[in-house]
Amino acid sequence: DTEVTQTPKHLVMGMTNKKSLKCEQHMGHRAMYWYKQKAKKPPELMFVYSYEKLSINESVPSRFSPECPNSSLLNLHLHALQPEDSALYLCASSRRISGEALETQYFGPGTRLLVL
Amino acid sequence: QQPVQSPQAVILREGEDAVINCSSSKALYSVHWYRQKHGEAPVFLMILLKGGEQKGHDKISASFNEKKQQSSLYLTASQLSYSGTYFCGTETPVAGGTSYGKLTFGQGTILTVHP
């Protein structure tokens, strides 16, 4: 099973709202990722968690707050977003991150976010 | 730094072949190829590690020239299901050794296969 699940599929929020995106995998993967993808653009890396610890933050604004409560779950907490934050948010996981080359990243279906 | 893909778009008839190139200005650790259909998540196709290997399954194969910092994806006898946007993702060694995990995607190549 190479499934990564994400909820919700769609989310509409106002600029003053607080919401969370959820990502789950049960493949025993120890690396999890958040990407942001705008229409007709490639995915852009936001955060990387390795063994439940944040290892990469790509200078993402603090209105995005990631959390990895356990090895299967990854959350992205959203607060005071701007309309330009509207995008497809993709979660991915891979077996691990080591000093060797990256392993296959498996993507979830994404959450399509609209900020009004 | 973002790898550069070429061409930006390809239109094919079923059964025709296509090549998509991915080029980086930096030394590469690995190259990952994905296909994304409209409104869906990227789907993994294959990984190539430094060493100049060539991989393939079914009618899709890829090569990786470490010295030239380039990879090419070969699609032969294309099928309608091959339509989508193809992304290469490159991994470059990061100074300090603590930031492994970063995959940077090219801008994508839109492949359209017509009957």
Coordinates of C-alpha atoms in Angstrom, one line a residue:
Chain A
D1 CA 0.0 0.0 0.0
T2 CA 1.5 3.3 -1.1
E3 CA -1.3 5.6 0.0
V4 CA -1.0 9.0 1.5
T5 CA -4.3 10.5 2.6
Q6 CA -5.1 14.1 3.0
T7 CA -8.1 15.9 4.5
P8 CA -10.0 17.9 3.7
K9 CA -10.1 17.7 -0.1
H10 CA -11.3 21.3 -0.4
L11 CA -11.1 24.2 2.1
V12 CA -12.5 27.7 1.8
M13 CA -11.4 30.1 4.6
G14 CA -11.4 33.8 5.4
M15 CA -8.3 35.7 6.2
T16 CA -9.1 35.7 9.9
N17 CA -9.9 32.0 10.2
K18 CA -7.8 29.3 11.8
K19 CA -7.9 25.9 10.0
S20 CA -5.7 22.8 9.8
L21 CA -4.8 20.4 7.0
K22 CA -4.2 16.8 7.9
C23 CA -2.0 14.2 6.2
E24 CA -1.7 10.5 7.1
Q25 CA 0.4 7.5 5.9
H26 CA 0.7 4.0 7.2
M27 CA 3.6 2.8 5.2
G28 CA 6.1 3.2 8.1
H29 CA 7.7 6.1 6.4
R30 CA 9.8 8.4 8.6
A31 CA 10.1 11.4 6.3
M32 CA 7.1 13.6 5.5
Y33 CA 6.8 16.7 3.4
W34 CA 4.5 19.7 2.7
Y35 CA 4.5 21.2 -0.7
K36 CA 2.5 24.1 -2.2
Q37 CA 1.5 24.1 -5.8
K38 CA 0.0 27.0 -7.7
A39 CA -1.9 26.4 -11.0
K40 CA 0.4 25.4 -13.9
K41 CA 3.5 25.5 -11.6
P42 CA 5.6 22.8 -10.1
P43 CA 5.2 21.8 -6.4
E44 CA 7.3 24.0 -4.1
L45 CA 8.8 22.5 -1.0
M46 CA 7.6 24.1 2.3
F47 CA 8.6 21.8 5.1
V48 CA 10.4 18.5 5.7
Y49 CA 10.1 16.3 8.8
S50 CA 12.5 13.5 9.4
Y51 CA 11.8 11.1 12.3
E52 CA 9.2 13.5 13.6
K53 CA 11.6 16.5 13.7
L54 CA 11.5 19.5 11.5
S55 CA 14.6 19.3 9.3
I56 CA 13.8 21.8 6.5
N57 CA 11.7 25.0 6.6
E58 CA 11.9 26.8 3.3
S59 CA 11.5 30.3 4.8
V60 CA 7.8 29.8 5.0
P61 CA 5.8 32.6 6.6
S62 CA 4.8 32.0 10.2
R63 CA 1.1 31.9 9.3
F64 CA 1.8 28.3 8.2
S65 CA 2.7 26.1 11.2
P66 CA 3.6 22.5 10.7
E67 CA 3.2 19.8 13.3
C68 CA 4.2 16.1 13.3
P69 CA 2.5 14.5 16.3
N70 CA 3.7 11.0 15.4
S71 CA 5.4 9.1 12.6
S72 CA 2.1 8.6 10.7
L73 CA 0.6 12.0 10.9
L74 CA 1.5 15.4 9.6
N75 CA -0.6 18.6 10.2
L76 CA -0.4 22.1 8.7
H77 CA -2.0 24.7 10.8
L78 CA -3.2 27.8 9.0
H79 CA -3.8 31.2 10.5
A80 CA -4.4 34.7 9.0
L81 CA -3.7 33.6 5.5
Q82 CA -3.7 35.9 2.5
P83 CA -5.6 35.4 -0.8
E84 CA -2.2 34.6 -2.5
D85 CA -1.9 31.6 -0.3
S86 CA -4.7 29.9 -2.3
A87 CA -3.2 26.8 -3.9
L88 CA -3.1 23.0 -3.8
Y89 CA -1.3 21.8 -0.7
L90 CA 0.4 18.4 -1.2
C91 CA 1.7 16.1 1.4
A92 CA 4.3 13.5 0.6
S93 CA 6.2 10.8 2.5
S94 CA 9.2 8.7 1.9
R95 CA 10.9 5.8 3.7
R96 CA 13.6 7.9 5.2
I97 CA 16.2 10.6 4.8
S98 CA 19.8 9.7 5.2
G99 CA 23.1 10.8 3.9
E100 CA 22.4 8.9 0.7
A101 CA 20.1 9.9 -2.1
L102 CA 16.5 10.7 -1.5
E103 CA 14.1 7.9 -1.7
T104 CA 10.8 7.8 -3.6
Q105 CA 8.3 10.4 -2.4
Y106 CA 4.7 9.3 -2.5
F107 CA 2.2 12.2 -2.8
G108 CA -1.3 12.5 -1.3
P109 CA -4.2 13.8 -3.4
G110 CA -3.8 17.3 -1.9
T111 CA -6.1 19.9 -0.3
R112 CA -7.3 22.6 -2.6
L113 CA -7.3 25.8 -0.5
L114 CA -9.1 29.0 -1.3
V115 CA -8.6 32.1 0.9
L116 CA -11.2 34.8 0.6
Chain B
Q1 CA 18.1 26.1 -8.1
Q2 CA 15.3 25.0 -10.3
P3 CA 16.2 22.5 -13.1
V4 CA 15.2 23.4 -16.6
Q5 CA 13.0 21.1 -18.6
S6 CA 12.5 21.1 -22.4
P7 CA 10.4 21.1 -24.3
Q8 CA 7.7 23.1 -22.4
A9 CA 4.9 21.2 -24.3
V10 CA 4.6 18.3 -26.7
I11 CA 1.7 17.1 -28.8
L12 CA 1.7 13.6 -30.0
R13 CA -0.5 11.1 -31.9
E14 CA -1.0 7.7 -30.2
G15 CA 2.0 5.5 -31.0
E16 CA 4.5 8.3 -31.4
D17 CA 7.6 8.7 -29.3
A18 CA 8.7 11.7 -27.1
V19 CA 11.8 12.8 -25.2
I20 CA 11.7 15.2 -22.2
N21 CA 14.9 16.6 -21.0
C22 CA 15.9 17.9 -17.6
S23 CA 19.0 20.0 -17.0
S24 CA 20.7 21.4 -13.9
S25 CA 23.4 23.9 -13.4
K26 CA 24.4 22.1 -10.2
A27 CA 25.9 18.7 -9.5
L28 CA 23.1 16.2 -8.9
Y29 CA 22.6 13.4 -6.4
S30 CA 19.5 12.0 -8.0
V31 CA 16.8 12.8 -10.5
H32 CA 13.1 11.9 -9.8
W33 CA 10.5 11.8 -12.6
Y34 CA 6.8 12.3 -11.9
R35 CA 3.6 12.6 -14.0
Q36 CA 0.7 14.7 -12.9
K37 CA -2.7 14.7 -14.5
H38 CA -5.0 17.7 -14.1
G39 CA -6.5 18.0 -10.7
E40 CA -4.5 15.0 -9.4
A41 CA -1.4 14.4 -7.3
P42 CA 2.0 13.8 -8.9
V43 CA 2.6 10.1 -9.5
F44 CA 6.1 8.7 -9.2
L45 CA 7.6 7.2 -12.4
M46 CA 11.2 6.5 -11.5
I47 CA 14.4 7.6 -9.7
L48 CA 17.8 7.8 -11.2
L49 CA 20.9 7.9 -9.0
K50 CA 24.3 9.3 -9.9
G51 CA 26.2 6.7 -11.9
G52 CA 24.8 7.3 -15.3
E53 CA 22.3 4.5 -15.1
Q54 CA 19.3 4.0 -17.3
K55 CA 16.1 2.7 -16.0
G56 CA 12.8 1.8 -17.5
H57 CA 9.6 -0.1 -17.2
D58 CA 7.0 -0.8 -19.8
K59 CA 7.5 1.8 -22.5
I60 CA 8.9 4.6 -20.3
S61 CA 12.6 4.8 -19.6
A62 CA 15.1 7.4 -18.5
S63 CA 18.8 8.1 -18.4
F64 CA 21.0 10.2 -16.2
N65 CA 24.2 11.7 -17.3
E66 CA 25.9 12.8 -14.1
K67 CA 28.8 14.6 -15.8
K68 CA 26.4 16.7 -17.9
Q69 CA 24.0 17.1 -15.0
Q70 CA 21.2 16.1 -17.3
S71 CA 18.4 13.5 -17.4
S72 CA 16.1 12.5 -20.2
L73 CA 12.7 10.7 -20.0
Y74 CA 11.9 8.5 -23.1
L75 CA 8.2 7.7 -23.8
T76 CA 7.8 5.2 -26.7
A77 CA 4.7 4.2 -28.5
S78 CA 2.7 6.7 -26.5
Q79 CA -0.8 6.0 -25.2
L80 CA -3.6 8.3 -24.4
S81 CA -2.9 7.6 -20.7
Y82 CA 0.5 9.2 -21.0
S83 CA -1.1 12.7 -21.3
G84 CA -0.3 14.9 -18.4
T85 CA 2.5 17.2 -17.0
Y86 CA 5.8 15.6 -16.5
F87 CA 8.1 17.0 -13.8
C88 CA 11.7 16.2 -13.0
G89 CA 12.8 16.7 -9.5
T90 CA 16.4 17.0 -8.7
E91 CA 18.3 16.5 -5.5
T92 CA 21.5 18.4 -5.0
P93 CA 24.0 17.8 -2.2
V94 CA 23.5 20.4 0.5
A95 CA 26.4 21.9 2.5
G96 CA 26.5 20.9 6.1
G97 CA 24.9 17.6 5.5
T98 CA 21.8 18.3 7.6
S99 CA 19.4 19.4 4.9
Y100 CA 19.0 16.3 2.8
G101 CA 15.5 15.9 1.8
K102 CA 15.1 18.7 -0.6
L103 CA 13.7 17.9 -4.0
T104 CA 13.5 20.8 -6.5
F105 CA 11.1 20.4 -9.4
G106 CA 11.5 21.7 -13.0
Q107 CA 8.7 23.9 -14.5
G108 CA 7.1 20.9 -16.1
T109 CA 6.5 19.6 -19.6
I110 CA 2.9 19.3 -20.8
L111 CA 2.4 16.2 -22.9
T112 CA -0.8 15.7 -24.9
V113 CA -1.5 12.5 -26.7
H114 CA -4.3 12.5 -29.3
P115 CA -6.0 9.4 -30.8

